Tab-separated table of C-alpha atoms and ligand atoms in Angstrom:
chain	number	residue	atom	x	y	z
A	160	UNK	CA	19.240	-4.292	-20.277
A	161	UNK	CA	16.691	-1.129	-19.580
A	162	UNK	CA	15.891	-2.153	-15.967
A	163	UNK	CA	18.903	-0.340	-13.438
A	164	UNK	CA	19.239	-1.465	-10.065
A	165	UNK	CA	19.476	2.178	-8.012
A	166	UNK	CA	18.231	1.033	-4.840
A	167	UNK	CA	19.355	-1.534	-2.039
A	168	UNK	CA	17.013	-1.834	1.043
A	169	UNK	CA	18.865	-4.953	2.378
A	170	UNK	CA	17.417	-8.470	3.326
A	171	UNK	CA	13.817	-8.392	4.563
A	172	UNK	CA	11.413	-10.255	5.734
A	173	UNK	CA	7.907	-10.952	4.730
A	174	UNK	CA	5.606	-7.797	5.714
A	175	UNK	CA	3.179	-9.559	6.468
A	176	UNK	CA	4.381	-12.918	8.756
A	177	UNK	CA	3.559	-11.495	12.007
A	178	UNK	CA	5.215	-13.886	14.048
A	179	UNK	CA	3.788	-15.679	16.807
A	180	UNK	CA	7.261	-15.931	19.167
A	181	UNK	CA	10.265	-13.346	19.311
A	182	UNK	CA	12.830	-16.508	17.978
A	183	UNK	CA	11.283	-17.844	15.041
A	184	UNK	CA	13.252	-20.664	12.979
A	185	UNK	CA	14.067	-20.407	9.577
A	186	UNK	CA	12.144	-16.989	8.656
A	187	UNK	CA	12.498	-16.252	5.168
A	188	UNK	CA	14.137	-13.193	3.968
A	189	UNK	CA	14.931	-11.970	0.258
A	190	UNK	CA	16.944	-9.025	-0.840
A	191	UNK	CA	14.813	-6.274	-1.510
A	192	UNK	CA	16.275	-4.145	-4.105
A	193	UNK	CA	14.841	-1.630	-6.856
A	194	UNK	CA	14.866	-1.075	-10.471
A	195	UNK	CA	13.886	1.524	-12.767
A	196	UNK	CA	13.255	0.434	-16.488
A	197	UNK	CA	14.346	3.290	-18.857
A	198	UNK	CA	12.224	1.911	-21.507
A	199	UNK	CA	8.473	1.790	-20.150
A	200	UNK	CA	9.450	3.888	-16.887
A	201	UNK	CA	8.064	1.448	-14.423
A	202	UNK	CA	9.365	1.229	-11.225
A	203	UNK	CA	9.696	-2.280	-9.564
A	204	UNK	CA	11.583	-5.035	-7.193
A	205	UNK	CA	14.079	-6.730	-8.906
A	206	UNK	CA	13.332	-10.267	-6.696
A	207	UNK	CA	9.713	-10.767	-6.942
A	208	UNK	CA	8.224	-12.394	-3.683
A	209	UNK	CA	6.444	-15.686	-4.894
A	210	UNK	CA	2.542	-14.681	-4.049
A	211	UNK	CA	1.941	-17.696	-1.234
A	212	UNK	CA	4.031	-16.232	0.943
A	213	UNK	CA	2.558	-13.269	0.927
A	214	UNK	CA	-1.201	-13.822	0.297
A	215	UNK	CA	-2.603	-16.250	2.143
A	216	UNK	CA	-5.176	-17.532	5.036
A	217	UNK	CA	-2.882	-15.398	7.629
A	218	UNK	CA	-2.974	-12.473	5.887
A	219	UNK	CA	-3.205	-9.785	8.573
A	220	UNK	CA	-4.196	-6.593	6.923
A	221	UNK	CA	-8.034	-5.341	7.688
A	222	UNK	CA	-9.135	-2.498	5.301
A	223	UNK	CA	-12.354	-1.584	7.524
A	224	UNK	CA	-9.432	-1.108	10.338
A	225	UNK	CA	-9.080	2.614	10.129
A	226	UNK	CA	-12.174	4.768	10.208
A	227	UNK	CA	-10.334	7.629	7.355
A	228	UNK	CA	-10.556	4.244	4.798
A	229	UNK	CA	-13.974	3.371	5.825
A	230	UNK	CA	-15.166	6.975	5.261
A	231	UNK	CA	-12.888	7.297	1.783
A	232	UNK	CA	-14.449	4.138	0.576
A	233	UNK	CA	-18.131	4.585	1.462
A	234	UNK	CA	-17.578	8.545	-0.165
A	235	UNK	CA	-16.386	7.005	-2.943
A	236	UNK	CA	-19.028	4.309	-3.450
A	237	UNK	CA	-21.631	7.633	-3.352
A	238	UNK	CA	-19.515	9.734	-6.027
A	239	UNK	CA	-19.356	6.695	-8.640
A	240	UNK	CA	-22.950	5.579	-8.397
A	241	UNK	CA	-24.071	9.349	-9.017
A	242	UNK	CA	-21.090	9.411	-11.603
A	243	UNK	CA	-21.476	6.742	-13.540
A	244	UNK	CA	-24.331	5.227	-12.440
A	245	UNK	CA	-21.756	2.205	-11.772
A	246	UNK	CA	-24.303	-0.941	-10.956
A	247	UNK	CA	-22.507	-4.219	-11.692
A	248	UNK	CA	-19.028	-4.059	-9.656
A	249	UNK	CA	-15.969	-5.987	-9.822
A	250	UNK	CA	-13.639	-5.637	-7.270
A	251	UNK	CA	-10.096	-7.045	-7.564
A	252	UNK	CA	-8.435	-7.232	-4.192
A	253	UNK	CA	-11.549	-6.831	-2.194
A	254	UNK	CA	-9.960	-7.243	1.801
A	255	UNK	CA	-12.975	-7.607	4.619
A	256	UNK	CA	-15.383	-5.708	1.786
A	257	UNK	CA	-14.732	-2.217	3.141
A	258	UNK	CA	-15.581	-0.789	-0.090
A	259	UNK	CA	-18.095	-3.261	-1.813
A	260	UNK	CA	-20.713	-3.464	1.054
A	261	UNK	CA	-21.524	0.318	0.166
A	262	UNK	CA	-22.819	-1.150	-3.014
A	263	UNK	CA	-25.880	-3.607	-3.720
A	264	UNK	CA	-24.221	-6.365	-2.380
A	265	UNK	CA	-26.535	-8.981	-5.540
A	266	UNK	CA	-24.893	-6.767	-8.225
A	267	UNK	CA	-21.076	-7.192	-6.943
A	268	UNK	CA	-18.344	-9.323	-7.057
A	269	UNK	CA	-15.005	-9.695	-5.311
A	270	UNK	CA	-11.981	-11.200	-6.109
A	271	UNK	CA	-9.747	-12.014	-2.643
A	272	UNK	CA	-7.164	-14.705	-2.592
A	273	UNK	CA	-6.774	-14.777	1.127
A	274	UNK	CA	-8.913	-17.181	2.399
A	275	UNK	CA	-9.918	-15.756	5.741
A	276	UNK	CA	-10.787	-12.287	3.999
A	277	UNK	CA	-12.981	-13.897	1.435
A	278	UNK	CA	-14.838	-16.031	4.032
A	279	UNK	CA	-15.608	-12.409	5.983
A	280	UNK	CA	-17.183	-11.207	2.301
A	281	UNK	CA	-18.997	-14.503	1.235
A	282	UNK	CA	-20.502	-14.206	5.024
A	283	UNK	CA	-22.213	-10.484	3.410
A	284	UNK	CA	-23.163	-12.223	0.661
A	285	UNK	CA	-21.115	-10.802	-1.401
A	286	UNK	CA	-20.168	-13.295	-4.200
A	287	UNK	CA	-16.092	-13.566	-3.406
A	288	UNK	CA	-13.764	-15.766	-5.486
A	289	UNK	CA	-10.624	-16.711	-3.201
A	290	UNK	CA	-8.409	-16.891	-6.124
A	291	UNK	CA	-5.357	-14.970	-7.717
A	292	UNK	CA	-6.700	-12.990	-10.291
A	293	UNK	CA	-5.575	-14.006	-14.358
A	294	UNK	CA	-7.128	-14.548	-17.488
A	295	UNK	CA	-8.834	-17.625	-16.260
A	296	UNK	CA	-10.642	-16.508	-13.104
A	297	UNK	CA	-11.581	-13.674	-15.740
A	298	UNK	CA	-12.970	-16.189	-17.847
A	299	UNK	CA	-14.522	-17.548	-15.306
A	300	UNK	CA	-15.873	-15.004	-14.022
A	301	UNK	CA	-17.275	-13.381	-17.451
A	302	UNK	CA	-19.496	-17.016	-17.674
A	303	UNK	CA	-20.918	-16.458	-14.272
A	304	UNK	CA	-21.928	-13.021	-14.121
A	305	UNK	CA	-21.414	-11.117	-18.109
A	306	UNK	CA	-19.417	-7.818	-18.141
A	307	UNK	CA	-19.373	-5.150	-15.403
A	308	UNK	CA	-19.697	-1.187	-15.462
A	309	UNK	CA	-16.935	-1.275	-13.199
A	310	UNK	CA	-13.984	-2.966	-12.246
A	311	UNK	CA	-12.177	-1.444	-9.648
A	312	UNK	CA	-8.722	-2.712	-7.869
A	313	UNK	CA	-7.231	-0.225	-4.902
A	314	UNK	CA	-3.455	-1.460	-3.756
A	315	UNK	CA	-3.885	-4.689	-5.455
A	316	UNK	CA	-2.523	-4.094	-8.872
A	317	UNK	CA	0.629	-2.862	-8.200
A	318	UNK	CA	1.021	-6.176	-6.297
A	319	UNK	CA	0.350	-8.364	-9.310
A	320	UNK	CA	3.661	-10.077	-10.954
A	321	UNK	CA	2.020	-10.162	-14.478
A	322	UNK	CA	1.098	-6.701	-15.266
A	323	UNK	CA	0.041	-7.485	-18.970
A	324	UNK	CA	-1.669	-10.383	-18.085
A	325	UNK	CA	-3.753	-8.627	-15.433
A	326	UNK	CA	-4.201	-5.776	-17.528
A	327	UNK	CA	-5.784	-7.837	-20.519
A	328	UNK	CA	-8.048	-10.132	-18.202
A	329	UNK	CA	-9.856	-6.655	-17.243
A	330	UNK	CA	-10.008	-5.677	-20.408
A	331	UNK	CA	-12.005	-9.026	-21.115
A	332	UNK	CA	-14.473	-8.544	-18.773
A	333	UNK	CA	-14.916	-4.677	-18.712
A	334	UNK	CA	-17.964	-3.490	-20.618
A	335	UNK	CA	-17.441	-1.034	-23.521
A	336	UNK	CA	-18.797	1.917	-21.670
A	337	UNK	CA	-17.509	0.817	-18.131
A	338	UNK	CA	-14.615	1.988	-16.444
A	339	UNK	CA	-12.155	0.515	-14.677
A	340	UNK	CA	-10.295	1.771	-11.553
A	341	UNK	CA	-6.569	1.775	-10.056
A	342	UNK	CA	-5.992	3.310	-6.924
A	343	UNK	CA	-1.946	2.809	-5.656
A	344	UNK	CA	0.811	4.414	-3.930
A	345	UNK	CA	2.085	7.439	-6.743
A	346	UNK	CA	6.053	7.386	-7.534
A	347	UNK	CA	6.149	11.045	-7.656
A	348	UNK	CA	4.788	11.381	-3.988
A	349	UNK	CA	7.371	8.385	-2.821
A	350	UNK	CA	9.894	10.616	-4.572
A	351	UNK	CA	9.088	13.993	-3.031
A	352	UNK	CA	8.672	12.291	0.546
A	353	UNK	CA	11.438	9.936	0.156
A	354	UNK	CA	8.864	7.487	1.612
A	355	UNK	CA	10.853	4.699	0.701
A	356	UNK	CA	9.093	2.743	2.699
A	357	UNK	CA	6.514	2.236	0.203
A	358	UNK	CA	8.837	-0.379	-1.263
A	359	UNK	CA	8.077	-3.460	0.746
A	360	UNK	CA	7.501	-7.670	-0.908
A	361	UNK	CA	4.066	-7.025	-1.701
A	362	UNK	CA	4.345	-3.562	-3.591
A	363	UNK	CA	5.872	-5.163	-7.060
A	364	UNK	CA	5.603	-1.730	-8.629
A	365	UNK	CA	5.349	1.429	-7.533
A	366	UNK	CA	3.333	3.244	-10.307
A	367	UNK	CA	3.392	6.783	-11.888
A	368	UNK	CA	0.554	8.192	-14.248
A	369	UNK	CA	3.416	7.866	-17.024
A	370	UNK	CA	4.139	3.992	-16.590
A	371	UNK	CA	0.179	3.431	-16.453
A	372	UNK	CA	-0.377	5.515	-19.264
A	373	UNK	CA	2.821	3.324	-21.505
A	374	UNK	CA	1.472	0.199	-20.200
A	375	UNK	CA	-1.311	1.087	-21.482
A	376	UNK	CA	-0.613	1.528	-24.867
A	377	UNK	CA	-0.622	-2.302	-25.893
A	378	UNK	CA	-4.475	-2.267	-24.881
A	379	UNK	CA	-7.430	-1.320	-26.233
A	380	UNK	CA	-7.842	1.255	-22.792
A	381	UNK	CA	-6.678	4.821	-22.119
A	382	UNK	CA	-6.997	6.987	-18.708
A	383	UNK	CA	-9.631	9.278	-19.001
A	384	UNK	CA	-9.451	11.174	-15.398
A	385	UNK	CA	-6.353	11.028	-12.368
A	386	UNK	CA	-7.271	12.537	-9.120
A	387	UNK	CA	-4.957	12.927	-6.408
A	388	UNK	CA	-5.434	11.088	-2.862
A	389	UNK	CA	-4.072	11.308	0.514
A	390	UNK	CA	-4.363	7.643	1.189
A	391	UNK	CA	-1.475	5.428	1.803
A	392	UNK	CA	0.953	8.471	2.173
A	393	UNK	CA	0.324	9.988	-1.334
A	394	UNK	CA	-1.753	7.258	-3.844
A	395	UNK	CA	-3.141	8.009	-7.231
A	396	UNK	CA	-6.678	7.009	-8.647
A	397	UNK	CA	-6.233	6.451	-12.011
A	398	UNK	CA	-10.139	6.353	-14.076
A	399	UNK	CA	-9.325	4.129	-17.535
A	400	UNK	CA	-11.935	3.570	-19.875
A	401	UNK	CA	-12.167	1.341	-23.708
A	402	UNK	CA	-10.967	4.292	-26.581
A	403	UNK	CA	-14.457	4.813	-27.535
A	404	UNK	CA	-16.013	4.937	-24.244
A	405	UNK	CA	-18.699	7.537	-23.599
A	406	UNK	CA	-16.198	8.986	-20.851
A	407	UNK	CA	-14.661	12.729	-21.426
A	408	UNK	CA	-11.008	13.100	-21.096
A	409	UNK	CA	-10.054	15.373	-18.049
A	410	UNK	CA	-7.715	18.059	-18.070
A	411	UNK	CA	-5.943	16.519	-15.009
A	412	UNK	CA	-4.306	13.171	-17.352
A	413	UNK	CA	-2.160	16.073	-18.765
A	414	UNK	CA	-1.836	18.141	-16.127
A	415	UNK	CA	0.216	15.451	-13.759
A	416	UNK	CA	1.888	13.470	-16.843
A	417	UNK	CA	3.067	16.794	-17.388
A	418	UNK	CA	3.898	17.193	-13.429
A	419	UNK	CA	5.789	13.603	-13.612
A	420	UNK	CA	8.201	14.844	-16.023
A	421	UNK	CA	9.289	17.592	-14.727
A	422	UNK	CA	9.998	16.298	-11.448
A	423	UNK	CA	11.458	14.263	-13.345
A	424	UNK	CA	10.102	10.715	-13.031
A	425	UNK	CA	10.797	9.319	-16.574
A	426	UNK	CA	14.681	10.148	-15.537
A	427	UNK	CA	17.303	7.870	-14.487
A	428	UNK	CA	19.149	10.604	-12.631
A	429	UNK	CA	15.705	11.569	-10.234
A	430	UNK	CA	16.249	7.736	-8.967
A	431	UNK	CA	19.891	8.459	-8.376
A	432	UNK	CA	19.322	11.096	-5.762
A	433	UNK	CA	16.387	9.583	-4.421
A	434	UNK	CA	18.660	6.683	-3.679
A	435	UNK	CA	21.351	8.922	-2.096
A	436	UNK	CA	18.390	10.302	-0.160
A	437	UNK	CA	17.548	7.102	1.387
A	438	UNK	CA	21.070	6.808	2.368
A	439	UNK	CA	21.165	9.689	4.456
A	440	UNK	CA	17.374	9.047	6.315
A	441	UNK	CA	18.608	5.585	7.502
A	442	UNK	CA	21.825	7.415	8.980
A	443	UNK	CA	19.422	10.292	10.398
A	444	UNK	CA	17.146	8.026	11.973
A	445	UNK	CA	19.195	6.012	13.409
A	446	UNK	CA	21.261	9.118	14.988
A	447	UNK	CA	17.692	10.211	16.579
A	448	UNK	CA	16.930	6.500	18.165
A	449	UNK	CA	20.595	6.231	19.264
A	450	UNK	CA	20.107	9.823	21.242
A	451	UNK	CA	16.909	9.126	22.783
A	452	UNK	CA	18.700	5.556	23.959
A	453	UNK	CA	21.732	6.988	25.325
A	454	UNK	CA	18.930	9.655	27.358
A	455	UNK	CA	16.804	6.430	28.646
A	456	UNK	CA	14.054	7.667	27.367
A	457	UNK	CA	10.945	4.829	26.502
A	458	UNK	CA	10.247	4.687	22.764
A	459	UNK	CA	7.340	2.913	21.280
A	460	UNK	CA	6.331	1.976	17.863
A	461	UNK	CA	2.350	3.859	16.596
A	462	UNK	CA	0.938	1.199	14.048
A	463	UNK	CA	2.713	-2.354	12.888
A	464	UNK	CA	2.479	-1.578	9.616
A	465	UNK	CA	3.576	-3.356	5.977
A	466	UNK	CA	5.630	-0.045	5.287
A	467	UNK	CA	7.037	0.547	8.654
A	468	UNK	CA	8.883	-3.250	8.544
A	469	UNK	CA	11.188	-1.752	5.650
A	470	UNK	CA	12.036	0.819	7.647
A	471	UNK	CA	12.827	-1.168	10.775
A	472	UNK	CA	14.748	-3.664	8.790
A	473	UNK	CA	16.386	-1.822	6.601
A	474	UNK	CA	17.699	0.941	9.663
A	475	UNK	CA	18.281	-1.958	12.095
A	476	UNK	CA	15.899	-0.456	14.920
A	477	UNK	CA	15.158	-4.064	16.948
A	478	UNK	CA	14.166	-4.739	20.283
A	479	UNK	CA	17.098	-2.544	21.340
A	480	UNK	CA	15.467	0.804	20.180
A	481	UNK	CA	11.553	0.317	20.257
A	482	UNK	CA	10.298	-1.665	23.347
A	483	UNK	CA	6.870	-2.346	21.568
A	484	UNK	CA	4.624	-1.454	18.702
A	485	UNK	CA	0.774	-0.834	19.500
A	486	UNK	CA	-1.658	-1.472	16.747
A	487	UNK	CA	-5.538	-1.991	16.535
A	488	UNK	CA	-5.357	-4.410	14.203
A	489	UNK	CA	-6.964	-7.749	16.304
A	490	UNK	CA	-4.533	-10.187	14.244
A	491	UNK	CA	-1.168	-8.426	14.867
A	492	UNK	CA	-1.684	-8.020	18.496
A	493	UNK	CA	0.130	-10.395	20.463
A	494	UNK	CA	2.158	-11.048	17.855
A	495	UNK	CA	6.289	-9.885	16.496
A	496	UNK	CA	7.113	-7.243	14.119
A	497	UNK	CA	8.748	-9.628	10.876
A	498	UNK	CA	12.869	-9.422	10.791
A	499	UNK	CA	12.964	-7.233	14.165
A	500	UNK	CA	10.778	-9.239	16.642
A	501	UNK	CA	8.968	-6.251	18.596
A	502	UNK	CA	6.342	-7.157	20.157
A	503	UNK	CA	2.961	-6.008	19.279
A	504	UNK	CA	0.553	-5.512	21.739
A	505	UNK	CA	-3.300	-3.785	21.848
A	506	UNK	CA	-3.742	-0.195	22.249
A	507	UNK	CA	-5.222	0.460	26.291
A	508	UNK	CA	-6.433	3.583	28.199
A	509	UNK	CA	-3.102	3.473	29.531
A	510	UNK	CA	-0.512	2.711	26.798
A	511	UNK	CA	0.586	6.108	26.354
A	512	UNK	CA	1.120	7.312	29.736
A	513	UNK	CA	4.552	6.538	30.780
A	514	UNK	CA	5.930	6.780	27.208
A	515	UNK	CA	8.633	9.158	25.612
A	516	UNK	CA	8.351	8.642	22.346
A	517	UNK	CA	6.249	6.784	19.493
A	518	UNK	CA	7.773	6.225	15.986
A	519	UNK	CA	4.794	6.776	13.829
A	520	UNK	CA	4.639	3.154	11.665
A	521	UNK	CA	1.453	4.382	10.434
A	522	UNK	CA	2.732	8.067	9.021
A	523	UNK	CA	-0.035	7.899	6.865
A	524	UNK	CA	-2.854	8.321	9.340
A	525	UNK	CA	-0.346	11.084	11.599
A	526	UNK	CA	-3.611	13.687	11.510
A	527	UNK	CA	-5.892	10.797	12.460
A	528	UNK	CA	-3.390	9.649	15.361
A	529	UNK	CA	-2.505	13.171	16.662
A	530	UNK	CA	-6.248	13.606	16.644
A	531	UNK	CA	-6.655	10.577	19.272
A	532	UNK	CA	-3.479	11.189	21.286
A	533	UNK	CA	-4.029	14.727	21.913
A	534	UNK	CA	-3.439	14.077	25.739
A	535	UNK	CA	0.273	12.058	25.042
A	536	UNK	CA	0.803	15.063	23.192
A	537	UNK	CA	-0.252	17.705	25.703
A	538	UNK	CA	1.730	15.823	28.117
A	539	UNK	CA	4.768	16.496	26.170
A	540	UNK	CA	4.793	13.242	24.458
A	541	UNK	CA	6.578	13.169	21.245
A	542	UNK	CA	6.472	11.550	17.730
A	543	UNK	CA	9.205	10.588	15.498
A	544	UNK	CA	8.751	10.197	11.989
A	545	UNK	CA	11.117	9.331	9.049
A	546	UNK	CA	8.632	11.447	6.460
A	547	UNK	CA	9.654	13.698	4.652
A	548	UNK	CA	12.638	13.291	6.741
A	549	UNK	CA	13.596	11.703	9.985
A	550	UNK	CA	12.570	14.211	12.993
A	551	UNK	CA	10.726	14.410	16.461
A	552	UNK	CA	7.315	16.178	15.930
B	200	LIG	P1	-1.888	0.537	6.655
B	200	LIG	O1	-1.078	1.799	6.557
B	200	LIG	O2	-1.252	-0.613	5.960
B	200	LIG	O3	-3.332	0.749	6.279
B	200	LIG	O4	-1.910	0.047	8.172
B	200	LIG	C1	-2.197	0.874	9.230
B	200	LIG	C2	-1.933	0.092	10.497
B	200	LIG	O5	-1.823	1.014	11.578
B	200	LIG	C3	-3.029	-0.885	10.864
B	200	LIG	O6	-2.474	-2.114	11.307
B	200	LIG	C4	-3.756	-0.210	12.013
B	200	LIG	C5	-2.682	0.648	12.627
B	200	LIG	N1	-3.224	1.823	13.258
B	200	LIG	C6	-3.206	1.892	14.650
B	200	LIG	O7	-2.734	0.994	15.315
B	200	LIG	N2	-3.722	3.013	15.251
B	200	LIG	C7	-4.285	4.029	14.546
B	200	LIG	O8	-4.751	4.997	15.129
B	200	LIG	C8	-4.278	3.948	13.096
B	200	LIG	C9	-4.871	5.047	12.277
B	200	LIG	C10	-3.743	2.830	12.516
């Protein structure tokens, strides 16, 4: 046995089943728990989700949502054209198209198996298969349309069961010069913000640049470049290319393997703490929601989000704590937080007056959010946070 358990989050529900009443019947829950596998350093769940539950016609997450991802995205789109004169584009995980519509929408392809997110992208005419990606929707997809310059695959891959599998149907269709993309939440940054939130059903693995690189190693495909991002609380984009490719190796592949290990990341014992770290945030957090309780105070929940349902599960913070979440996202609103049953409701003109406190779901986007509620603020409204540890801002 190489994979150790070190970390218990307790049962929880499905991240994304937004529920449509506050007493649901029969809502399914699995034990989310965490291993670390001493042999190829990968992080992952020990009890995969199956995929239907997760990824399907009600999926509820909209990319184009937040204006910092629409921004990221269409920079991006700019660097890689002038780049690598990327043309042909694969996309695995494509959402509502947030990134492919900055391309020539004849010369892409996306890949999207939630129904209602591929219709959104077929409707831009851009060509969207609403199927898991494997080695035969590869296949099929190398008949239709030949190789591509790039295939690229942001908070998708670390969601795939069958890493080799996925791994080897790129390879397939990538051409020998292209390069192929994975953006996802980095280990090290989960680790230094004991964000361990980032473990949730969908998130499989959690990757660093050293389980990449191993996994790696039973290809034909190296990374070539790994740039540092401040989406998603701390992600990695990791640039992999064929061994051969016409791409230069960057200094920075080095630079944060070498990084990884001495935080420690290839280490049993770094997982340990982290673990004993979680502990102690649950017990923290829930100390700061039990004072601001026993005060009367009103406490709302900033952002619905995948990551902030681990926390609320996990800490028990129900109905009891948080009277309601806001979120912009049309498809939540209206609707119940999984496990904890908050409601959900739209963001008005008014929300914030009257409020206390907001526990920031979305921690990710706090500069974006503290931007916007700049009056709550000035009005002595305050924030609480769990990142980097729990405390009012
Ligand atoms: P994500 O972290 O999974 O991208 O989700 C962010 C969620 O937070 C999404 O449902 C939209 C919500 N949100 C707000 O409600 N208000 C905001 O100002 C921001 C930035 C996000």
């Amino acid at each position: 046995m190489t994979k150790i358990e070190f970390l218990d989050l307790g049962k929880q529900p499905i991240t994304n089943n937004f529920l449509d009443t506050q007493n649901p019947k029969n809502e399914f829950f699995y034990d989310l728990k965490v291993v670390f596998d001493q042999e190829s350093k990968l992080v992952s769940l020990k009890n995969f989700v199956p995929p239907e539950k997760m990824f399907n016609e009600k999926y509820a997450h909209r990319a184009s949502m937040s204006k910092t991802m629409q921004l990221a995205y269409k920079n991006l789109s700019v660097n890689l054209k002038k780049n690598f004169k990327s043309d042909s584009v694969l996309e695995i995980g494509s959402n509502d198209g947030v990134f492919l519509k900055n391309f020539n929408v004849q010369k892409v392809v996306g890949v999207e198996p939630c129904k209602n997110l591929a219709e959104i992208t077929n409707a831009l005419n851009i060509k969207t298969y609403d199927k898991f990606w494997n080695l035969k929707l590869s296949k099929e997809i190398l008949k239709d349309h030949g190789k591509f310059d790039l295939i690229y695959s942001a908070n998708t891959i670390s969601h795939i069961h069958d890493l080799k599998e996925t791994i080897s149907a790129i390879e397939n269709i990538l051409d020998k010069n292209g390069i192929f993309i994975i953006e996802d939440p980095s280990l090290l940054e989960v680790l230094k913000k004991n964000s361990y939130d980032q473990f949730y059903d969908e998130h499989a693995y959690v990757f660093s640049a050293i389980s990449i690189s191993n996994l790696l190693k039973s290809t034909n495909m190296e990374i070539f470049d790994i740039e540092k991002l401040a989406t998603h609380g701390g992600s990695n984009r990791y640039y992999i290319k064929k061994i051969g490719g016409n791409q230069p190796t960057k200094e920075s592949v080095i630079k944060i393997l070498n990084e990884e290990k001495e935080f420690g990341v290839d280490n049993l014992e770094s997982y340990k703490k982290f673990s004993s770290n979680v502990k102690k945030s649950k017990e923290d957090l829930f100390k700061i929601f039990e004072k601001i309780k026993k005060n009367k105070n009103k406490v709302i929940g900033y952002g619905a989000t995948y990551k902030s349902s681990t926390v609320l599960n996990y800490c028990g913070l129900n109905t009891d704590f948080i009277e309601f979440f806001i979120d912009t996202t049309e498809n939540k609103q209206g609707k119940f937080t999984p496990g904890t049953h908050i409601p959900i409701k739209k963001p008005t003109q008014d929300t914030m007056k009257n409020i206390d406190y907001a526990y920031l779901g979305a921690w990710n986007f706090k500069n974006e959010i503290f931007e916007k509620e700049k009056e709550f603020i000035s009005k002595g409204g305050k924030f609480i946070t769990h990142v980097p540890k729990p405390m009012i801002i």
